[in-house]
Short mmCIF file of N, CA and C in Angstrom, two decimals:
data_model
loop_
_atom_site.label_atom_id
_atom_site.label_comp_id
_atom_site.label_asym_id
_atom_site.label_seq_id
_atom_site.Cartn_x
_atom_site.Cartn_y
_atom_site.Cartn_z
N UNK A 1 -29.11 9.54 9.75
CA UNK A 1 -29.18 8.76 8.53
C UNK A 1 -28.14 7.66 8.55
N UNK A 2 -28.31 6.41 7.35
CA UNK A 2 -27.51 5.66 7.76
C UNK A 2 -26.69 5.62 6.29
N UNK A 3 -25.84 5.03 5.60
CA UNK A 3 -25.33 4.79 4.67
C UNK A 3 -24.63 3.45 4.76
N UNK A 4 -25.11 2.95 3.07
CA UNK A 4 -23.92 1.37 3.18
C UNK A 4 -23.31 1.91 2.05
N UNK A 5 -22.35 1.66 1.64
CA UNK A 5 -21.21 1.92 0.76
C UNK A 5 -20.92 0.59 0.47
N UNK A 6 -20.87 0.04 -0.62
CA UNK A 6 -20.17 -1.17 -1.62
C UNK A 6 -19.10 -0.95 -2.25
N UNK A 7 -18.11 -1.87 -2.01
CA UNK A 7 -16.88 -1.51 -3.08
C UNK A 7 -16.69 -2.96 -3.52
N UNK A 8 -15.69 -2.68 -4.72
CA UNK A 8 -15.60 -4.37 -4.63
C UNK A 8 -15.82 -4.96 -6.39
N UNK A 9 -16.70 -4.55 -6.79
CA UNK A 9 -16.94 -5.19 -7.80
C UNK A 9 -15.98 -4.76 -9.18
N UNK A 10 -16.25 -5.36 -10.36
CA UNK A 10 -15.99 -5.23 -11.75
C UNK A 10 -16.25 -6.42 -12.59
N UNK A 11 -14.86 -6.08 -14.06
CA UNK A 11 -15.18 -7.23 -14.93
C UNK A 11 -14.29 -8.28 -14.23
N UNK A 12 -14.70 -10.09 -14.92
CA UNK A 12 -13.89 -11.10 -14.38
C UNK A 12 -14.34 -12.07 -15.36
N UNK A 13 -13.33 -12.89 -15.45
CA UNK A 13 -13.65 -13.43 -16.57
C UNK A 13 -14.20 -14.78 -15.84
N UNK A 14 -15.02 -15.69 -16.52
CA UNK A 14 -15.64 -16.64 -15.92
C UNK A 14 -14.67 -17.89 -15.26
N UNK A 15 -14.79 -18.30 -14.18
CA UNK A 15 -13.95 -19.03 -13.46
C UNK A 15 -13.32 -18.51 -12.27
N UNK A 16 -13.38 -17.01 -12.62
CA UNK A 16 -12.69 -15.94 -11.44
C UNK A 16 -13.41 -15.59 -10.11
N UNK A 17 -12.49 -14.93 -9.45
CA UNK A 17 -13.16 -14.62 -8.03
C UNK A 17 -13.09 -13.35 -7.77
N UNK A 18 -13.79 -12.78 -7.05
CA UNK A 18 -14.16 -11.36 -6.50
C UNK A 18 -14.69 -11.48 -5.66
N UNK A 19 -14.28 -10.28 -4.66
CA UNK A 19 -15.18 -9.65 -3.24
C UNK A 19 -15.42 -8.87 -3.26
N UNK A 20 -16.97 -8.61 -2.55
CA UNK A 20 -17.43 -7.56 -2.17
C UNK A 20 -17.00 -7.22 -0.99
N UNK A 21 -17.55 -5.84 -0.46
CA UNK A 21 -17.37 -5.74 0.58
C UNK A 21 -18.38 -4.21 0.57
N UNK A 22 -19.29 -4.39 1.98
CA UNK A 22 -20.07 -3.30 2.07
C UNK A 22 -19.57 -2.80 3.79
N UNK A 23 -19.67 -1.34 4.17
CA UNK A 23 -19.55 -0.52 5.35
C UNK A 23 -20.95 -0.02 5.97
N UNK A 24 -21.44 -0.12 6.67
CA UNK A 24 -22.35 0.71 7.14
C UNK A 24 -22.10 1.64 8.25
N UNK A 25 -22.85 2.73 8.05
CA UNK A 25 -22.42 4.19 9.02
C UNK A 25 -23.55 4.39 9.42
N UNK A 26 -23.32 5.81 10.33
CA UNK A 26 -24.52 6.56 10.35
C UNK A 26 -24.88 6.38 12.08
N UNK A 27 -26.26 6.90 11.91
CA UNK A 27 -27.12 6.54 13.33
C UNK A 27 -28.05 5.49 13.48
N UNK A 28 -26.91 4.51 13.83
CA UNK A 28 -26.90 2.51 13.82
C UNK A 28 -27.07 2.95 15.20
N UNK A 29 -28.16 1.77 16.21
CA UNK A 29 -27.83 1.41 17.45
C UNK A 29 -26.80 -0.23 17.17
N UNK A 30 -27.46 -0.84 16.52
CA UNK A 30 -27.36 -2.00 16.16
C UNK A 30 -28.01 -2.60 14.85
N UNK A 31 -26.92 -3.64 14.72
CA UNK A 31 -27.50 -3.95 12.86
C UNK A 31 -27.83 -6.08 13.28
N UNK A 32 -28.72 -5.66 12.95
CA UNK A 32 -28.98 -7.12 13.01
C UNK A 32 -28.93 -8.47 11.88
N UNK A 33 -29.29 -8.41 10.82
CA UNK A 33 -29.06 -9.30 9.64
C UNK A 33 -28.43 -8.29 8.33
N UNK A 34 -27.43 -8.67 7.71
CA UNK A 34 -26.76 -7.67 6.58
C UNK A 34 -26.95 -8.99 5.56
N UNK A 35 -27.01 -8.84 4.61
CA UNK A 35 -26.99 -9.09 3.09
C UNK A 35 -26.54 -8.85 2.08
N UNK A 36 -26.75 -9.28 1.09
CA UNK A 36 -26.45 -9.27 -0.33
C UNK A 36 -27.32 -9.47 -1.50
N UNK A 37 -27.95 -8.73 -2.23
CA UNK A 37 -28.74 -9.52 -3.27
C UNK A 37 -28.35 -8.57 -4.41
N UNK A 38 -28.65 -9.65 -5.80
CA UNK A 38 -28.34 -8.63 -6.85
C UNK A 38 -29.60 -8.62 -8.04
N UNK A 39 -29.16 -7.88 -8.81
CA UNK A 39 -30.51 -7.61 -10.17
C UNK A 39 -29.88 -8.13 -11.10
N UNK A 40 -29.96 -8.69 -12.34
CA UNK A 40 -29.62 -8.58 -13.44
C UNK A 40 -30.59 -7.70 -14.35
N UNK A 41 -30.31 -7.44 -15.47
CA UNK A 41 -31.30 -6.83 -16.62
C UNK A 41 -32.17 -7.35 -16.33
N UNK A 42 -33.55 -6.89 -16.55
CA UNK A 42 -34.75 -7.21 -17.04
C UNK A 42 -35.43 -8.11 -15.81
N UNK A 43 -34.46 -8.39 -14.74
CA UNK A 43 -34.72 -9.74 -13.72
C UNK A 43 -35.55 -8.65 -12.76
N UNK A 44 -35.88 -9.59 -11.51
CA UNK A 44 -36.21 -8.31 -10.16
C UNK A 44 -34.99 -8.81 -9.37
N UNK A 45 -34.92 -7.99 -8.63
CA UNK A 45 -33.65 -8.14 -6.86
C UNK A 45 -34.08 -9.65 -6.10
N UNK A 46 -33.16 -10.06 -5.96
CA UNK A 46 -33.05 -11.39 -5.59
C UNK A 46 -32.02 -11.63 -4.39
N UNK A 47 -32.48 -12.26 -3.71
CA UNK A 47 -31.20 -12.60 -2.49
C UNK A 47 -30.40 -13.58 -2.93
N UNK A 48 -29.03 -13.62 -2.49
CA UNK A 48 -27.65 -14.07 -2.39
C UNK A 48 -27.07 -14.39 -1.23
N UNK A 49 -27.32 -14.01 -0.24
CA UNK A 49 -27.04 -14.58 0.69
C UNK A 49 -26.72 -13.39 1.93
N UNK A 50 -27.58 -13.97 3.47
CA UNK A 50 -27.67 -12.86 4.45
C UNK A 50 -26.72 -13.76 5.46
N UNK A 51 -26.16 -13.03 6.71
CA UNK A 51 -25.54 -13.17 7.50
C UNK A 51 -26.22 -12.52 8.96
N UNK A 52 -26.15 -13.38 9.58
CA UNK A 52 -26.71 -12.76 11.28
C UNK A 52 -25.68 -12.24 11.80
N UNK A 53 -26.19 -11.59 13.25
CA UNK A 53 -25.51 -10.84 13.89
C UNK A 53 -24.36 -12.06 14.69
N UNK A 54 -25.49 -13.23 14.88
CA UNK A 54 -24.59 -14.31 15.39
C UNK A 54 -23.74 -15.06 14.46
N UNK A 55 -23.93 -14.61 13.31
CA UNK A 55 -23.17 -15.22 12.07
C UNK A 55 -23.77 -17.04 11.93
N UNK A 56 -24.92 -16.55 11.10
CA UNK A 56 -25.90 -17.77 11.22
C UNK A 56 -26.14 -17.22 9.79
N UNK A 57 -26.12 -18.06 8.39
CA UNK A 57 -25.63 -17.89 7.36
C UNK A 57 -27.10 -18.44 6.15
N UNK A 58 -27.39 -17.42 5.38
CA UNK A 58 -28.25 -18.33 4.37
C UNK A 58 -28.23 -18.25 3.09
N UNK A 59 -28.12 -19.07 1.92
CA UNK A 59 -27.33 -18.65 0.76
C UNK A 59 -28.42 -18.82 -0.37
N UNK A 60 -28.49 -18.31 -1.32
CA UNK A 60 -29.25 -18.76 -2.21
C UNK A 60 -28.95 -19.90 -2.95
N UNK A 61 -29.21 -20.93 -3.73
CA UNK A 61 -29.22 -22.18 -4.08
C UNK A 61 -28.06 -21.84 -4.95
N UNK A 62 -28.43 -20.71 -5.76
CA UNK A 62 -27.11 -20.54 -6.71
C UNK A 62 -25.79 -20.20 -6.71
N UNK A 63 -25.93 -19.93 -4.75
CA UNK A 63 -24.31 -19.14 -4.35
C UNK A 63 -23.66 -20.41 -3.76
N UNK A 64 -24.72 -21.29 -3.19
CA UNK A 64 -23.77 -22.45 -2.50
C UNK A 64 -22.84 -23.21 -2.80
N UNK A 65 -21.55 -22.99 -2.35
CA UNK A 65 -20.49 -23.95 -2.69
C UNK A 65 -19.63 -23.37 -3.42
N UNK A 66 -20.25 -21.53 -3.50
CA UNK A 66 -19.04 -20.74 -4.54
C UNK A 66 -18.70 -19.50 -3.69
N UNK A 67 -19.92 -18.74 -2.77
CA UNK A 67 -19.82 -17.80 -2.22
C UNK A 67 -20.01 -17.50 -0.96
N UNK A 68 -18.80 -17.20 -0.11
CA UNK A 68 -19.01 -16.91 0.88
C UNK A 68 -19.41 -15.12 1.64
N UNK A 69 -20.36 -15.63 2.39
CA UNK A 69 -20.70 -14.60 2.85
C UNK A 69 -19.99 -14.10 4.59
N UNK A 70 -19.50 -12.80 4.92
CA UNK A 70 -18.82 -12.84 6.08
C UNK A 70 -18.96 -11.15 6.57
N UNK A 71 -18.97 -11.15 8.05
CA UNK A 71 -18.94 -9.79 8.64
C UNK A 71 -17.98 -9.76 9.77
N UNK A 72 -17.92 -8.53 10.02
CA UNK A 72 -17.53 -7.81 11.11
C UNK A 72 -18.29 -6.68 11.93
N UNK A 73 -18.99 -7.70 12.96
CA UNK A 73 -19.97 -6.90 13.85
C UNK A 73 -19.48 -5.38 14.65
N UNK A 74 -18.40 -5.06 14.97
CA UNK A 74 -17.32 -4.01 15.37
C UNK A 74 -17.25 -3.41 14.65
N UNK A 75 -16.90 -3.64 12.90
CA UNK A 75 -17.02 -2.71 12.24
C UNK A 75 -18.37 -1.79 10.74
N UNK A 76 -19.09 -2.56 11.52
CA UNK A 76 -20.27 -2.98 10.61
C UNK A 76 -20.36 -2.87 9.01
N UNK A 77 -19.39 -4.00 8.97
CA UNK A 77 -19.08 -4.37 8.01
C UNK A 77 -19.40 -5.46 7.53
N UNK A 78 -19.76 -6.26 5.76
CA UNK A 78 -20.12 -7.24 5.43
C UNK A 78 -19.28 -7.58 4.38
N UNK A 79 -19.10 -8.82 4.11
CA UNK A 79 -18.50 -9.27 2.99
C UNK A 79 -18.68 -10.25 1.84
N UNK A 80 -18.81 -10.19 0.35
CA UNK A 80 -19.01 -11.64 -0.44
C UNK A 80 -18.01 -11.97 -0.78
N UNK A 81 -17.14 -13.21 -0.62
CA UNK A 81 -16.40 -13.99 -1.43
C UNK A 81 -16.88 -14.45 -2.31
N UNK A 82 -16.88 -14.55 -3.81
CA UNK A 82 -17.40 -15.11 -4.85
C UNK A 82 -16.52 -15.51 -5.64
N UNK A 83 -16.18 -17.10 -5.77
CA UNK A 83 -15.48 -17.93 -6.73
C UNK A 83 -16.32 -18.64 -7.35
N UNK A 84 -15.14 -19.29 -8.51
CA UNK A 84 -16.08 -19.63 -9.98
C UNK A 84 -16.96 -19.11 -10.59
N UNK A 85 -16.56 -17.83 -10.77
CA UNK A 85 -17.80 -17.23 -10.84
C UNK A 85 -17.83 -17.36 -12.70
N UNK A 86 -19.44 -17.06 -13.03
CA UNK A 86 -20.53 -17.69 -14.22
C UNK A 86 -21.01 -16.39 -15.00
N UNK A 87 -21.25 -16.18 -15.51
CA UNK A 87 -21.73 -15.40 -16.59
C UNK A 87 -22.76 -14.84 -16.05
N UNK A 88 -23.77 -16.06 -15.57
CA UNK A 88 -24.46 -15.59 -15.58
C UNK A 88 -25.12 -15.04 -13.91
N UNK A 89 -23.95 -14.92 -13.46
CA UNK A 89 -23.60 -14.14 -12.06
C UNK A 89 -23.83 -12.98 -12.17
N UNK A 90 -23.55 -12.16 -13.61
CA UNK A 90 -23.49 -10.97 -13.84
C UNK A 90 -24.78 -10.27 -13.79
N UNK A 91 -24.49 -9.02 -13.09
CA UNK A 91 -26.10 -8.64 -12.04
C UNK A 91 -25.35 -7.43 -11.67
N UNK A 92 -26.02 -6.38 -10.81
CA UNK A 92 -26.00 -5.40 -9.43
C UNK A 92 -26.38 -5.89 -8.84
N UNK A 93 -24.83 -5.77 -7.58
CA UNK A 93 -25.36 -6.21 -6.81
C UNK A 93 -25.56 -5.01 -5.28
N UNK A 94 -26.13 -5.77 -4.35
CA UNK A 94 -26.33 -4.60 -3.61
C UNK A 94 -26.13 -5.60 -2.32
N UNK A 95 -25.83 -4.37 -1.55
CA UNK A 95 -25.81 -4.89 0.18
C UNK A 95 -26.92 -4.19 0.53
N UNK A 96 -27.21 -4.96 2.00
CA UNK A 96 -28.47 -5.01 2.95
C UNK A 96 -28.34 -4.85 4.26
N UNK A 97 -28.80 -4.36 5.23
CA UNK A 97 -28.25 -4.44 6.45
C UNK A 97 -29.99 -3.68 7.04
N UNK A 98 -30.32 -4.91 8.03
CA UNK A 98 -31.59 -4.57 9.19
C UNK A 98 -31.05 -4.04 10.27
N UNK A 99 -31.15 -2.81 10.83
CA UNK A 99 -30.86 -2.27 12.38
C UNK A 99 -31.84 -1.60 12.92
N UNK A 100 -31.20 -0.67 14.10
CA UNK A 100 -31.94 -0.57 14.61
C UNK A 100 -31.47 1.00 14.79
N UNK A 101 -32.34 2.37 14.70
CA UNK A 101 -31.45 3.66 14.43
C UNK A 101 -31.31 3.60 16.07
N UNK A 102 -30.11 4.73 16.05
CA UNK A 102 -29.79 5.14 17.20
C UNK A 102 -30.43 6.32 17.21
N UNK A 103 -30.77 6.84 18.92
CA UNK A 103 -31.63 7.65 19.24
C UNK A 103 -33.12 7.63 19.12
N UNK A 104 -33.91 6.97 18.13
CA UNK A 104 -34.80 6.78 17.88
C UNK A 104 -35.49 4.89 18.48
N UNK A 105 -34.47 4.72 18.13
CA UNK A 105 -34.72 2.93 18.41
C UNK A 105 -35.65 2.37 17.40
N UNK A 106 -35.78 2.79 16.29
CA UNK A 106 -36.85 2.58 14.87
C UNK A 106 -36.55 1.14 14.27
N UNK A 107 -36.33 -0.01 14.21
CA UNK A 107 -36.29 -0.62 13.33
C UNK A 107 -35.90 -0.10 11.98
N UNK A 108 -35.37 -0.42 11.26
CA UNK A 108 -35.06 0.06 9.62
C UNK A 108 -34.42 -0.99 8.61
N UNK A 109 -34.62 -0.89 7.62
CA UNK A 109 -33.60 -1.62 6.42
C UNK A 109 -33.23 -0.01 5.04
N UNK A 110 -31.96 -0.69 5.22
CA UNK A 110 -30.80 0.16 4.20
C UNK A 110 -30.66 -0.93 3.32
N UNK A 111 -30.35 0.39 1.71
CA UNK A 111 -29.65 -0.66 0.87
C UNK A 111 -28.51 0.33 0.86
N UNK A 112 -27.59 -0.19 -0.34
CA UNK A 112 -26.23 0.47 -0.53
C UNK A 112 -26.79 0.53 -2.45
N UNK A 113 -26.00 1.65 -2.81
CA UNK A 113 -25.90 1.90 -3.89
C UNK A 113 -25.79 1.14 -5.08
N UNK A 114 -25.47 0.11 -4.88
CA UNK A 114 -25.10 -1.15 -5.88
C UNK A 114 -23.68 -1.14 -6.35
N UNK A 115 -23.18 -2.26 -7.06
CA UNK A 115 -22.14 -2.21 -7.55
C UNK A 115 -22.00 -3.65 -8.65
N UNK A 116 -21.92 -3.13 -9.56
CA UNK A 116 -21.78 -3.91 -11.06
C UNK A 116 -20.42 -4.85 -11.04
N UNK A 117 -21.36 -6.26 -10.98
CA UNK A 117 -20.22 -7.47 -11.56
C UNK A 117 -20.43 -7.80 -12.91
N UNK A 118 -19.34 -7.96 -13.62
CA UNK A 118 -19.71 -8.75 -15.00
C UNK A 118 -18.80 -9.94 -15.22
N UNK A 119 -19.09 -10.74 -15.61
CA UNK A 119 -18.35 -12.18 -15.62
C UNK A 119 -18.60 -12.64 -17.01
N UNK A 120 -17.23 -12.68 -17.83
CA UNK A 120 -17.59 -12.67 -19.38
C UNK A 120 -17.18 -14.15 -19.49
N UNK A 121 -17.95 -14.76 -20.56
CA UNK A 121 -18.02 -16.09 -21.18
C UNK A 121 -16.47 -16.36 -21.90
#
């Protein structure tokens, strides 16, 4: 099995910055694209921005120019930098990660548990 674990989030008041940061474990051969997307109320899951294995980067329209996205292929690990952050930023968010299991060689996608930002007005 694999697990992503998110830490990272809380409250912030608007203008502020926060990081995420997600781990992935388990029986990984290899992880190929990791992510980020979040929900708000009532919204559906939306992407925020994924990262390649080659670190080849794609952001959603609304993260550009505030959030950086970053990994560590060694430790299969991912990261969001998020400045200026907006009100209406406030969402779950979740990490993503495509690999590949070990032993099996299966293709797969994991999410991680989520983790609640709120960014007050």
């Amino acid at each position: 099995q694999v697990q992503l674990v998110e830490s990272g989030g809380g409250l912030v008041e608007a203008g502020g910055s926060l990081r995420l940061s997600c781990a992935a474990s388990g029986r990984i051969l290899r992880i190929s694209t990791m992510g980020w997307y979040r929900q708000a109320p009532g919204k559906q899951r939306e992407l925020v921005a994924t990262i390649t294995s080659s670190g080849s980067t794609n952001y959603a329209d609304s993260a550009k120019g505030r959030f950086t996205i970053s990994r560590e292929n060694a430790k299969n690990t991912v990261s969001l930098q998020m400045n200026t952050l907006k009100p209406e930023d406030t969402a779950v968010y979740y990490c993503n990660a495509e690999y590949v299991e070990r032993y099996s060689g299966v293709p797969s996608r994991g999410w991680g548990q989520g983790t609640q930002v709120t960014v007050s007005s």
